[in-house]
Coordinates of C-alpha atoms and ligand atoms in Angstrom, one line a residue:
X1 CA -15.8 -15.0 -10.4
X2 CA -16.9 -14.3 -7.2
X3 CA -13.9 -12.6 -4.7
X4 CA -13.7 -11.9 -1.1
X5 CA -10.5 -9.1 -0.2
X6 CA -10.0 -9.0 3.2
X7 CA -7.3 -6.4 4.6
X8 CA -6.5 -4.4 7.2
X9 CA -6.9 -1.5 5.3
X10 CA -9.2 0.2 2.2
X11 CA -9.1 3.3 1.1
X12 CA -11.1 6.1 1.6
X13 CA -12.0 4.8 5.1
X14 CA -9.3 3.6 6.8
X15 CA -5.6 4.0 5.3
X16 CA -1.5 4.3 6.6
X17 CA -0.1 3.6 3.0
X18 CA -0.3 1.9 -0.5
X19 CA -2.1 -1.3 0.9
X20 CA -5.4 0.8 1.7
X21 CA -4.8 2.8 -1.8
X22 CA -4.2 -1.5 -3.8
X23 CA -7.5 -2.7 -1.8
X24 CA -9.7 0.1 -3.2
X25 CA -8.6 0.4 -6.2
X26 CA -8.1 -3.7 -7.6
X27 CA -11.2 -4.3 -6.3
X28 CA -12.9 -1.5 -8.4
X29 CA -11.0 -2.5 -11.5
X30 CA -11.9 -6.2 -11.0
X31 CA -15.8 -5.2 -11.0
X32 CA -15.7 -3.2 -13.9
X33 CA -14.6 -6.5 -15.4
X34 CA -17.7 -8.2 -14.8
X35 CA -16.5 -10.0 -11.3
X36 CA -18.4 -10.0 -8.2
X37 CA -15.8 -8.5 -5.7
X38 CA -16.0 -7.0 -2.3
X39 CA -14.0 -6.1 0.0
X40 CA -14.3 -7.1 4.3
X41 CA -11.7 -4.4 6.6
X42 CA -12.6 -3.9 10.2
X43 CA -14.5 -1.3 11.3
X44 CA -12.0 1.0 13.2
X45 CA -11.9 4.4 14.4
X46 CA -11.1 6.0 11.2
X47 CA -13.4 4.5 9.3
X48 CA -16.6 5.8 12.0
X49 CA -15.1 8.9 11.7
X50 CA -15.0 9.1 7.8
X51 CA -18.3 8.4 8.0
X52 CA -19.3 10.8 10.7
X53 CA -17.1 13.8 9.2
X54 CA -19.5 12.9 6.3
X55 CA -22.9 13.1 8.1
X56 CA -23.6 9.9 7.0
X57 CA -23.3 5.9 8.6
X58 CA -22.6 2.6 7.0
X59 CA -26.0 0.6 6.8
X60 CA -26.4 -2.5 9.9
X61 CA -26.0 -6.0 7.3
X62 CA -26.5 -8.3 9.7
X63 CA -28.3 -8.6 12.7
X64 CA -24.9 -8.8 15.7
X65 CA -23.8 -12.1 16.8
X66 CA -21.2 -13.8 18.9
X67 CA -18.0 -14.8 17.4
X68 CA -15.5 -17.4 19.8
X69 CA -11.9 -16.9 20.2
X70 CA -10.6 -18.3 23.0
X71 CA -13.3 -20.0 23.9
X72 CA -15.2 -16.8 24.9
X73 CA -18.0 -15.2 23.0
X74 CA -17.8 -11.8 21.7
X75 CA -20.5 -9.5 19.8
X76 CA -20.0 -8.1 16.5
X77 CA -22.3 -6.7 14.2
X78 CA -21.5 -6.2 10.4
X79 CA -22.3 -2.7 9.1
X80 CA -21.7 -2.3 4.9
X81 CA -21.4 0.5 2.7
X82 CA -19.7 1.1 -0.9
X83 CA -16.6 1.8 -2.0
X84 CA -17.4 5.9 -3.2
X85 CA -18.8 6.3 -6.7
X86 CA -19.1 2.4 -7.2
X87 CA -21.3 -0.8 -6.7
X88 CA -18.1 -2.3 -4.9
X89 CA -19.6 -3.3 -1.7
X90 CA -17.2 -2.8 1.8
X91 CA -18.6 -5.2 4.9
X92 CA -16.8 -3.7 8.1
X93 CA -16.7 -6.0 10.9
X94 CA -17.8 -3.8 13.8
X95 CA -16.7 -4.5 17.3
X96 CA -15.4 -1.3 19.7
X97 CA -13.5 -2.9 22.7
X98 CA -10.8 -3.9 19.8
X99 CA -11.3 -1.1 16.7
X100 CA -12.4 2.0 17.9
X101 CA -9.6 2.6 19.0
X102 CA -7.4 6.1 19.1
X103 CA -3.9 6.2 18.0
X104 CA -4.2 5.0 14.4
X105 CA -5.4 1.6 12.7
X106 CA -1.8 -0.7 14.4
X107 CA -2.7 1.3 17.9
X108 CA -1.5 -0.8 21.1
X109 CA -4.3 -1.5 23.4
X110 CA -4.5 0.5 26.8
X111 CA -1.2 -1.3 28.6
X112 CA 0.6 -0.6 25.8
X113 CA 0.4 -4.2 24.6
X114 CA 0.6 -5.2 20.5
X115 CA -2.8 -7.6 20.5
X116 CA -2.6 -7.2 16.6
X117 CA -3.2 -11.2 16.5
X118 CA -6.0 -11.0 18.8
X119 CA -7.9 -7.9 16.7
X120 CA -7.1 -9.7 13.8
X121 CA -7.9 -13.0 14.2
X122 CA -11.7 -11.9 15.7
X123 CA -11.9 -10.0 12.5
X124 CA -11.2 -12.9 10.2
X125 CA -13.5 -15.5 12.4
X126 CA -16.0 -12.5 12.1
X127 CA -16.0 -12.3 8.2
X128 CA -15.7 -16.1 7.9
X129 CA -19.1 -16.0 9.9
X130 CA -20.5 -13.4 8.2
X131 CA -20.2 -15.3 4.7
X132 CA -21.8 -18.5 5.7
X133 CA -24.8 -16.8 7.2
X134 CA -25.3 -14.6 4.3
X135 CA -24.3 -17.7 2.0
X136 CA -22.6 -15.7 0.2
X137 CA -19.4 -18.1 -0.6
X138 CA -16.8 -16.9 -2.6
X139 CA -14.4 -18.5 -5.1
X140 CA -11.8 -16.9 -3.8
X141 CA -10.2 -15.7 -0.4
X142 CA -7.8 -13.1 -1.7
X143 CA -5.9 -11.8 1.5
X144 CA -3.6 -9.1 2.1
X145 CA -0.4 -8.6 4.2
X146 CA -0.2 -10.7 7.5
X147 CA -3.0 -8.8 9.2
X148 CA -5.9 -11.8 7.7
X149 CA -3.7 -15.0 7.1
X150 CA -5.8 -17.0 9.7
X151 CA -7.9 -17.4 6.9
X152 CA -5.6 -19.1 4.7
X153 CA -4.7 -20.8 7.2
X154 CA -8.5 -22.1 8.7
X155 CA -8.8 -23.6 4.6
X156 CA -5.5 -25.3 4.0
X157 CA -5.0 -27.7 6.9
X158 CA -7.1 -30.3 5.6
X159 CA -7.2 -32.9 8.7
X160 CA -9.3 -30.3 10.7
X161 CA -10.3 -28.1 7.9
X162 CA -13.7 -26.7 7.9
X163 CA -15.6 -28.3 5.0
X164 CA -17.0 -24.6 4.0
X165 CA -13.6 -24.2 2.8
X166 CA -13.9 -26.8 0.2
X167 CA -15.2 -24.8 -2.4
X168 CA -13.0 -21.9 -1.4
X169 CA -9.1 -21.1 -2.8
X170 CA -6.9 -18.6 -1.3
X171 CA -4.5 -16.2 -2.8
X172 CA -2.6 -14.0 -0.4
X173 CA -1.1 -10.6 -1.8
X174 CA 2.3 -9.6 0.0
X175 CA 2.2 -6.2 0.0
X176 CA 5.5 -5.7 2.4
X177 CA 7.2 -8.7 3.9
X178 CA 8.6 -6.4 6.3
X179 CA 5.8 -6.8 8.8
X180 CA 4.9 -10.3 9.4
X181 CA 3.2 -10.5 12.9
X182 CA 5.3 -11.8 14.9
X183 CA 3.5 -13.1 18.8
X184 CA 5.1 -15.2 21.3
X185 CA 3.9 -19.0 21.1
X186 CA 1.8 -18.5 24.1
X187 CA -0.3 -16.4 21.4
X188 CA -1.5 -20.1 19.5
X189 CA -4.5 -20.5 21.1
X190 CA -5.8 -17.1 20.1
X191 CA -5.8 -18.7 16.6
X192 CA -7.7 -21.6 17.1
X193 CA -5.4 -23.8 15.2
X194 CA -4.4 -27.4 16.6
X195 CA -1.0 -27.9 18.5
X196 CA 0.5 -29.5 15.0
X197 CA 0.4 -26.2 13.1
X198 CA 3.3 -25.0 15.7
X199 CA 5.3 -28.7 15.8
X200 CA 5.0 -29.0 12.2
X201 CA 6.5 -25.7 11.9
X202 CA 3.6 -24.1 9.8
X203 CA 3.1 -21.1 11.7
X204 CA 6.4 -21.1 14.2
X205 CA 9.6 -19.6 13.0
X206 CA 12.4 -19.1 14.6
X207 CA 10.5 -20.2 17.6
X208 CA 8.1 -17.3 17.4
X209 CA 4.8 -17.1 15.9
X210 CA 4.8 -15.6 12.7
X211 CA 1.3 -14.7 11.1
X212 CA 3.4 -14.1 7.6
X213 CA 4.6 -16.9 7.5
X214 CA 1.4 -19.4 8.0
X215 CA -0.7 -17.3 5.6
X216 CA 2.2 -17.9 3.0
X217 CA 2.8 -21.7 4.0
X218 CA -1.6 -22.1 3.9
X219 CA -2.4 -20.2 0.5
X220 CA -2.9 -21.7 -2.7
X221 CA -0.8 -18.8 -4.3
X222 CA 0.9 -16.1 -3.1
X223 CA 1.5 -12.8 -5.2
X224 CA 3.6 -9.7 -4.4
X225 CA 3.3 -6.5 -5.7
X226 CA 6.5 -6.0 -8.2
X227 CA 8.0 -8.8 -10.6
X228 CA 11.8 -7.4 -9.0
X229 CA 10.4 -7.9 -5.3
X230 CA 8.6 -11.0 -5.8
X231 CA 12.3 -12.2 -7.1
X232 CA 14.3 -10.2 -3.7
X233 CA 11.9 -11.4 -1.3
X234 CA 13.6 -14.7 -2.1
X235 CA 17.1 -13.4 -1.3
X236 CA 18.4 -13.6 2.1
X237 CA 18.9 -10.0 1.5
X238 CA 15.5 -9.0 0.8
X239 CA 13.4 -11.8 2.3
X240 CA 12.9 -10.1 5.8
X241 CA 14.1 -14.0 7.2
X242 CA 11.3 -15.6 5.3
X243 CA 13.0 -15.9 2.1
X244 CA 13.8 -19.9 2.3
X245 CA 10.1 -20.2 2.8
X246 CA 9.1 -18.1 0.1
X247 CA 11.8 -20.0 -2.4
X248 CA 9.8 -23.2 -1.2
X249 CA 6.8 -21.6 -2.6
X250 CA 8.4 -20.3 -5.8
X251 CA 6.1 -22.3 -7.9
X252 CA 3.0 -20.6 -6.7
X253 CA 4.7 -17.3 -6.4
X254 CA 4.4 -14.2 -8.9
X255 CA 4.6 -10.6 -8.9
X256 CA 2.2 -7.8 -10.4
X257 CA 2.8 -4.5 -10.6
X258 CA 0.6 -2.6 -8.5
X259 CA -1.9 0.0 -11.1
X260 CA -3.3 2.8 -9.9
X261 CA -6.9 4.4 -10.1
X262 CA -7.0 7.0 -12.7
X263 CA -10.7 8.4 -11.0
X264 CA -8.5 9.4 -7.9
X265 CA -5.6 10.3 -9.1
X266 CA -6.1 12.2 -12.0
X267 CA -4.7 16.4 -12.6
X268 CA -7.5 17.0 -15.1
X269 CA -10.1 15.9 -12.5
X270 CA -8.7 15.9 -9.1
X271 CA -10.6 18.4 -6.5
X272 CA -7.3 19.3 -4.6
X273 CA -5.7 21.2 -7.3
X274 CA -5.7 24.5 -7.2
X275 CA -6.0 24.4 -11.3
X276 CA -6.4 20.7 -13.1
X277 CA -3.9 20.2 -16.4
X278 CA -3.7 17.5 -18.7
X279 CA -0.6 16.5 -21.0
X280 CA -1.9 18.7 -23.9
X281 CA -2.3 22.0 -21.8
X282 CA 0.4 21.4 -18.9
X283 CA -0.5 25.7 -17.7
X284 CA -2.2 24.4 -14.6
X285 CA 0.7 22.6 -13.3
X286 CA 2.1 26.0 -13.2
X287 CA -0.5 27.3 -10.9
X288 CA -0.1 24.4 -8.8
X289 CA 3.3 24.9 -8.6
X290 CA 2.9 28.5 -7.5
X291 CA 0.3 27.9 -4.7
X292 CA 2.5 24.8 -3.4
X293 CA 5.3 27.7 -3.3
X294 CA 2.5 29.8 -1.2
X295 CA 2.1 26.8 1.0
X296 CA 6.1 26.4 1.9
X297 CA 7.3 29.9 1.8
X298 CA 9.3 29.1 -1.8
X299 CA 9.5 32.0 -3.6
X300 CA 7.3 31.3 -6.4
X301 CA 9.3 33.7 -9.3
X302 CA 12.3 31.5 -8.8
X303 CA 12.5 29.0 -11.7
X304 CA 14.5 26.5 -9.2
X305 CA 13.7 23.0 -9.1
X306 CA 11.4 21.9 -6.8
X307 CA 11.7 18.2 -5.6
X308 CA 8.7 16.8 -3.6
X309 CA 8.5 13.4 -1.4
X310 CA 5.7 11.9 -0.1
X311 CA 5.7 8.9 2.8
X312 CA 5.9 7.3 5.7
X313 CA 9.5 7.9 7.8
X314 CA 9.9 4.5 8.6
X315 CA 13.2 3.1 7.7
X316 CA 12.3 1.3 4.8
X317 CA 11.5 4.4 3.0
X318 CA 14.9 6.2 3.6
X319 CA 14.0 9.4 4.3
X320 CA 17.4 9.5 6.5
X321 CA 19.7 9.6 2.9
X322 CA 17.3 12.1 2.1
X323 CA 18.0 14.4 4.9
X324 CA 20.9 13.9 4.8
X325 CA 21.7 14.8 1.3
X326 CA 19.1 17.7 1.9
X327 CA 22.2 20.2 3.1
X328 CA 24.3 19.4 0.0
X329 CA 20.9 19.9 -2.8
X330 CA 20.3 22.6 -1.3
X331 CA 23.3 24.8 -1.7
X332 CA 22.6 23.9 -5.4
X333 CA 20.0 25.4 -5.4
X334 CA 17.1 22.7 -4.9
X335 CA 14.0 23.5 -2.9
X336 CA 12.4 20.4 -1.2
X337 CA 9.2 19.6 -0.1
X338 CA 8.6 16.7 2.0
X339 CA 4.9 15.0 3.6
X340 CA 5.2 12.3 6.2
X341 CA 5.1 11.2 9.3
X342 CA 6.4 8.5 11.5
X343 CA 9.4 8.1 13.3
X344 CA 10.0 11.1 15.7
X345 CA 13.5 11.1 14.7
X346 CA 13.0 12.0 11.6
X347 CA 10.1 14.2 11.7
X348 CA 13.0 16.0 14.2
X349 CA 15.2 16.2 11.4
X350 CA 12.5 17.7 9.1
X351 CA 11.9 19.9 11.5
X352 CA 15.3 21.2 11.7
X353 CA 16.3 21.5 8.2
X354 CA 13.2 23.9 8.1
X355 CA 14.9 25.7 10.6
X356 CA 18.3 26.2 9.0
X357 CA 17.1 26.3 4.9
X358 CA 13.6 28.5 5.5
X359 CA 12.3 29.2 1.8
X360 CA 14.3 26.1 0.4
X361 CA 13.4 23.2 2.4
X362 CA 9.7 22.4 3.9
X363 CA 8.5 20.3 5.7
X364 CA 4.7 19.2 6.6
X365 CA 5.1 16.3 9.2
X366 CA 1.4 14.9 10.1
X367 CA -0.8 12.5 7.4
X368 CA -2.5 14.6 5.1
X369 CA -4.6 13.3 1.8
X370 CA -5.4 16.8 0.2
X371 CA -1.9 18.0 0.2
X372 CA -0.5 14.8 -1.0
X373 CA -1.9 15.5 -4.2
X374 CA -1.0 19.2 -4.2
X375 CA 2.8 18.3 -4.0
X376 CA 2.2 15.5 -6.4
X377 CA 0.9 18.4 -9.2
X378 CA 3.1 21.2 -7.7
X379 CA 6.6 19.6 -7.6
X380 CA 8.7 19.6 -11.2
X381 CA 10.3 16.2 -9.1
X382 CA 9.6 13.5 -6.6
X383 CA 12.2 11.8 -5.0
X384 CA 12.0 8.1 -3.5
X385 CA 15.0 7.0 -1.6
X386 CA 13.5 4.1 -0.9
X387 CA 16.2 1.2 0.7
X388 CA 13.2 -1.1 -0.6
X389 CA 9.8 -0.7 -2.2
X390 CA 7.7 -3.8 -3.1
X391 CA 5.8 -2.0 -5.6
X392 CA 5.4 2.1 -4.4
X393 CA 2.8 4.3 -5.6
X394 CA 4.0 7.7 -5.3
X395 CA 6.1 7.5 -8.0
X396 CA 3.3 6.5 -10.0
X397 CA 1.2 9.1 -9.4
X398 CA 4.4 11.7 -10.2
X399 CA 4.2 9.9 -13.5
X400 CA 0.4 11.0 -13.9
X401 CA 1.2 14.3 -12.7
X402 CA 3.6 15.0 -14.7
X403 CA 6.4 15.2 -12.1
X404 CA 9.3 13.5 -13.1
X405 CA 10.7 10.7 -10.4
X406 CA 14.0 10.0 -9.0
X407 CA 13.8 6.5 -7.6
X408 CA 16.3 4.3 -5.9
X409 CA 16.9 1.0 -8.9
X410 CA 14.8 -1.4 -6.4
X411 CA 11.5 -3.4 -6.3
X412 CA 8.8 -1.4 -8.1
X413 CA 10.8 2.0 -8.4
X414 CA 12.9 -0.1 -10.6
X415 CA 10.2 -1.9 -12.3
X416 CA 7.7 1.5 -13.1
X417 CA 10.3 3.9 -13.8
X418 CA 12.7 3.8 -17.1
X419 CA 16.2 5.6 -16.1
X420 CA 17.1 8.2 -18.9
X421 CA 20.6 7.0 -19.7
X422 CA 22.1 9.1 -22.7
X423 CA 20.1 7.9 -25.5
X424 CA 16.9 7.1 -24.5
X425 CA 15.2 9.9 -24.0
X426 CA 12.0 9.0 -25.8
X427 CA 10.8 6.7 -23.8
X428 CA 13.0 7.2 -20.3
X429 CA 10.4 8.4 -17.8
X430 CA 12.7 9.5 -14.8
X431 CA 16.1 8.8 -12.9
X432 CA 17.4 6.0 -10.9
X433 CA 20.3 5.7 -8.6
X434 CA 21.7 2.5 -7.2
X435 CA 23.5 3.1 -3.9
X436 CA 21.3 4.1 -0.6
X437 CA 23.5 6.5 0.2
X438 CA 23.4 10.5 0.5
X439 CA 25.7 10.5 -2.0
X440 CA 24.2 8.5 -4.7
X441 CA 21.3 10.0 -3.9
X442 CA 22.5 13.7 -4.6
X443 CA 24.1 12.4 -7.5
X444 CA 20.4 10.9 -8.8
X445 CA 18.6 14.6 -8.0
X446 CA 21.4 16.7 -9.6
X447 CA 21.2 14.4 -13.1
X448 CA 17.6 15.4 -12.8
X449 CA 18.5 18.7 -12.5
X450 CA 21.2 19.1 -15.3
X451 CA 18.3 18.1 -17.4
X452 CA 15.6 20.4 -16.3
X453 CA 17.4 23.4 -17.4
X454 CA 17.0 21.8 -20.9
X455 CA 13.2 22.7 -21.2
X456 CA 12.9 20.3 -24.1
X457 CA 14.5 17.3 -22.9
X458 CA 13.0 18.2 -19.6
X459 CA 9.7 18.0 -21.3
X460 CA 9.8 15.2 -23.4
X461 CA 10.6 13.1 -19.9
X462 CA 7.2 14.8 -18.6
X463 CA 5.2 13.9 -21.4
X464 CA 6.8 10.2 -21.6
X465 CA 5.5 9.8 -17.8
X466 CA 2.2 11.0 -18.3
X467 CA 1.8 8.8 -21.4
X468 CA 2.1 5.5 -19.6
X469 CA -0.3 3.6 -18.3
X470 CA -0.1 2.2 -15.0
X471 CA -4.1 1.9 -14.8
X472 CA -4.9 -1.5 -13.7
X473 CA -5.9 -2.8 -16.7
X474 CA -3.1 -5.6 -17.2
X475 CA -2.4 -6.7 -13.9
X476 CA -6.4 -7.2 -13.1
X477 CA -6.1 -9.6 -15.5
X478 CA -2.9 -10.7 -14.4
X479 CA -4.6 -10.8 -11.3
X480 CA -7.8 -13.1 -12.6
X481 CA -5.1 -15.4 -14.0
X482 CA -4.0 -16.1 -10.1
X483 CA -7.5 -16.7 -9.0
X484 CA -8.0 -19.3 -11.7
X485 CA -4.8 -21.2 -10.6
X486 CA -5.3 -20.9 -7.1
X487 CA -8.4 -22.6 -8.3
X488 CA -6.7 -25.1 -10.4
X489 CA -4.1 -25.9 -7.4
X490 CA -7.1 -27.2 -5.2
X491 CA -8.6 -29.2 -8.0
X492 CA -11.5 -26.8 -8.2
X493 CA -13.4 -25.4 -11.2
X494 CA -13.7 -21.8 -12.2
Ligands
ADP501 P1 3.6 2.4 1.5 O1 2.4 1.6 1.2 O2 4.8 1.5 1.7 O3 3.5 3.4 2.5 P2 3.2 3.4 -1.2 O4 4.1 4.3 -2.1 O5 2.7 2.2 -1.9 O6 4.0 3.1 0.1 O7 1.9 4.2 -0.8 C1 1.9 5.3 0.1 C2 0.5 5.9 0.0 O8 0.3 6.6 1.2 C3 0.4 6.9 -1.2 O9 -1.0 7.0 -1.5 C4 0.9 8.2 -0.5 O10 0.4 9.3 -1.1 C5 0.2 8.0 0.9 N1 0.9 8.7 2.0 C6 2.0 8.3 2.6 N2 2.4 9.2 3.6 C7 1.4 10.2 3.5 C8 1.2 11.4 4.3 N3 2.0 11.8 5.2 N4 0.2 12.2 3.9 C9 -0.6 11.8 2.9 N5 -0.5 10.7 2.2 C10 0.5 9.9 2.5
GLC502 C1 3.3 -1.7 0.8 C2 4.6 -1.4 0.1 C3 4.5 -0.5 -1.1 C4 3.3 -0.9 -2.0 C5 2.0 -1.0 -1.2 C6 0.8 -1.4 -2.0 O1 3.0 -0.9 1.8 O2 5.5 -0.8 1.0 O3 5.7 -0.5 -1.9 O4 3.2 0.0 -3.1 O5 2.2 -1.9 -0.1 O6 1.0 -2.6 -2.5

C-alpha cells in the first residue's frame, strides 16, 4: 500500500518529543513490510542544521513553485533525503520566511504572534502539490497531531472536494489531544475552506477555530496512541474539551500502542554508551552507571538507587509531584537524575534542588539526545509522573535498558508497564502508582526501592523488561488494518 505521513515532526531532523521519535520509526517498520511509505515534515531550522552539522544537504526534488493561501503566491521548493540507514524517503517542504525560523520547531514569528495555522496550512497545500505533480498519489493520507489536518479536511468535504482526493483515505494519528490549534475565526480564510465548514460547526468549537477538531470530524479514521487513552480521551476528564466529538467518532476510533525502534534504541548497539550490555551480560550497565555518576557528581561507590527522568516540563508530564517529592526520596537515600526542559519554572526548581541536595539530585535542563540515552542505560530507575501520557516512550526504552520504570497507572504507562503486586513477579516489569500526587508518588519510588535491595527480585524485574517486545511489529500491522478500513469507509479498494 502506498502511504503519505505528514507531521510536524520526524526524527533525526527535526524533533520536541515522541511524535518525531512515532514518525521515524512507523514509517520504517511499515517499509520493512513491503509498503511504500514516506514521510512529508517541513523543512525548518533544525532540520538545515542537522544537515549542515553533517556536511551534507538534502537533494532539490522538484523544481520551486508557487503555492496560494490567501490568495497570494508563495515559493517553495521541495528538497528530499532518507530517513538514516533506510530507503524510507523524507520530502521537506522548504520555504524560509515561515521555517527557518530560530526558537524551536512551535517558534512565534517576529511580533510574537502564534501563525502555527498559517505555517501549517502552506505546508499541507505544499505537499498536496508536490504529490500531484510528481503523481505520486497515495492510498493513504495518514496525518499526525493537529499541525496537518487541513488535509483531512481538503478530502472529506465532498461538495467542494478536490476530485484528486477521490482515490485518497485519510487516517489521522492523535498523538496528544492536548494541543489542538486553536485560532480565532478571523483565521478561516487562511484555510481555504468554504464559510459552511465554520456554520456547520466542522472546524469551530466553542466559537474558536480548532484545527483538532476538523482533522478528527474530516478523517476516515482516527487512531490514538494507547488502547487506555484512546478510551480517556472520550471522558470529559481526559478529552481536553473534545471528548463529545471524539465519542461521535467512536466507531472509527482505536488505539495502538506506540513500538519503538530497536536500531536506535538498543544498549548492545547504541553509540552513546560508554560500554553496550545485553540481558545475558548486564556488566556494561555498570559502567554506564558509573560514568552517569561522573556526569552528576553521584558518588559512584555508593550502591544507592539511582532514579532517572527524561521529558519535557510541561504540565502534562508532572515534573512538579516530582520535585516536589524530590526533598522527601532524598533523605532516603535516592539520587535523581532528571533531563528536560520547558517551563522556566520548573527548570527553576531543578535548578534549586541541585543547589540544596549537590551529589543526590542533578539536574541537566536544555534538550540533549546523547545523554538521553546515557541516563536511560545509567539509571537502576526511571520515574514518570506523568498526570497523562497518550502512549510515552521513555518508559519504553527503560524497559530496553534494563531500567526498571515507575509510572503513574494512566494512558500508555498503564498500558506498557505491568505493576509488581506481590505475586507476580515473573512477569511484573515495573511499579505504578495511582494518585498525581508527591505522596503517591514517593510511595511508587520507595516500593521500587524496598525491592532493589533484593538483588534477585530486583533482577528478575530487569530481565522481565528487557524481554518484552515493544518493537513495532504488532501495531504496524495493527496499523495496516486502519489503512485498509479507512479504505473500506470511503468505498475504496485496497
Ligand atoms: P512526549 O512526546 O509527550 O514528549 P514521549 O515519552 O512519547 O513524550 O517522548 C519523548 C521523547 O523525547 C523521548 O524520545 C525522550 O527521550 C525525548 N526527550 C524529551 N525531553 C528530552 C530532553 N530534554 N533531552 C533529550 N531527549 C528528550
Ligand atoms: C505525544 C504524547 C506521548 C506519545 C508521543 C508519541 O507527544 O505526549 O505520550 O508517546 O506523542 O506518540
Amino acid at each position: 500500500m502506498r502511504i503519505a505521513n505528514l507531521s510536524a515532526e520526524v526524527s533525526p531532523f527535526a524533533k520536541t518529543g515522541g511524535l518525531g521519535d512515532v514518525v521515524s520509526s512507523l514509517p520504517k517498520a511499515l517499509a520493512a513490510t513491503g509498503h511504500d511509505v514516506d514521510v512529508w515534515v517541513p523543512f525548518f531550522l533544525e532540520a538545515a542544521d542537522w544537515f549542515r552539522r553533517r556536511g551534507t544537504w538534502p537533494v532539490q526534488e522538484l523544481d520551486p513553485f508557487d503555492v496560494s493561501v490567501m490568495g497570494a503566491p508563495h515559493r517553495v521548493s521541495i528538497l528530499g533525503a532518507n530517513l538514516p540507514g533506510t530507503s524510507v524517503p523524507v520530502h521537506f517542504v522548504a520555504h524560509d520566511p515561515l521555517f527557518h525560523r530560530p526558537g524551536g520547531l512551535y517558534a512565534k514569528n517576529e511580533h510574537g504572534v502564534d501563525d502555527g495555522i498559517w505555517r501549517f496550512s502552506l505546508f499541507v497545500r505544499a505537499a498536496l502539490e508536490a504529490m500531484k505533480r510528481t503523481g505520486d498519489r497515495p492510498q493513504v493520507l495518514h496525518t499526525h497531531d493537529w499541525h496537518p489536518g487541513l488535509a483531512p479536511m481538503l478530502g472529506a468535504w465532498s461538495s467542494w472536494r478536490d476530485p484528486w482526493f477521490d482515490d485518497v483515505a485519510s487516517v489521522l494519528t492523535i498523538h496528544n489531544v492536548g494541543y489542538q490549534g486553536i485560532y480565532g475565526p478571523d483565521r478561516l480564510p487562511v484555510l481555504g475552506l468554504p464559510p459552511e465548514t465554520w456554520t456547520g460547526g466542522l472546524v469551530e468549537h466553542s466559537g474558536a477555530l480548532n484545527m483538532l477538531k476538523g482533522a478528527i470530524v474530516a478523517a476516515d479514521m482516527v487512531t490514538t496512541v494507547s488502547p487506555t487513552y484512546a478510551w480517556e480521551i472520550r471522558t470529559a476528564e481526559g478529552g481536553a474539551g473534545l471528548d463529545g466529538v471524539l465519542r461521535l467518532k467512536a466507531a472509527r476510533l482505536t488505539g495502538i500502542l506506540n513500538g519503538i525502534d530497536r536500531e536506535v534504541w538498543n544498549p548492545e548497539s547504541d553509540p552513546h554508551l560508554a560500554a553496550g550490555y545485553s540481558m545475558d551480560d548486564l556488566r556494561g550497565k555498570h559502567a554506564c552507571r558509573e560514568e552517569l555518576c561522573a556526569l552528576s557528581g553521584f558518588e559512584p561507590a555508593d550502591p544507592a538507587m539511582i532514579v532517572g527522568s527524561v521529558g519535557r516540563l510541561a504540565p502534562q508530564k508532572g515534573y512538579d509531584i516530582l520535585f516536589e517529592a524530590a526533598p522527601e526520596l532524598v533523605r532516603r537515600g535516592i539520587r535523581l537524575v532528571v533531563l528536560g526542559s520547558g517551563e522556566p519554572a520548573l527548570e527553576g526548581s531543578m535548578r534549586l534542588l541541585e543547589a540544596h541536595f549537590p551529589g543526590y539530585f542533578k539536574g541537566f535542563v536544555g534538550y540533549d539526545d546523547a545523554l538521553s540515552h546515557k541516563i536511560q542505560a545509567g539509571c537502576d530507575a526511571l520515574v514518570v509522573p506523568s498526570r497523562y501520557e497518550p502512549c510515552g516512550l521513555t518508559q519504553l526504552y527503560a524497559l530496553a535498558y534494563g531500567t526498571v520504570p515507575v509510572v503513574r497507572r494512566t494512558g500508555g504507562l498503564a498500558d506498557s508497564i505491568i505493576g509488581l503486586h506481590g505475586e507476580n513477579l515473573d512477569w511484573a516489569t515495573g511499579f505504578h502508582f495511582d494518585d498525581a500526587s508527591p505522596h503517591a508518588l514517593a510511595a511508587g519510588v520507595l516500593h521500587a526501592q524496598s525491592v532493589f535491595f533484593h538483588r534477585d527480585a530486583w533482577s528478575r524485574l530487569v530481565r522481565n523488561g528487557m524481554r518484552a517486545d515493544f518493537s513495532w511489529g504488532r501495531s504496524a500491522n495493527d496499523y495496516e488494518l486502519v489503512y485498509r478500513r479507512a479504505r473500506e469507509v470511503r468505498g475504496l479498494p485496497w
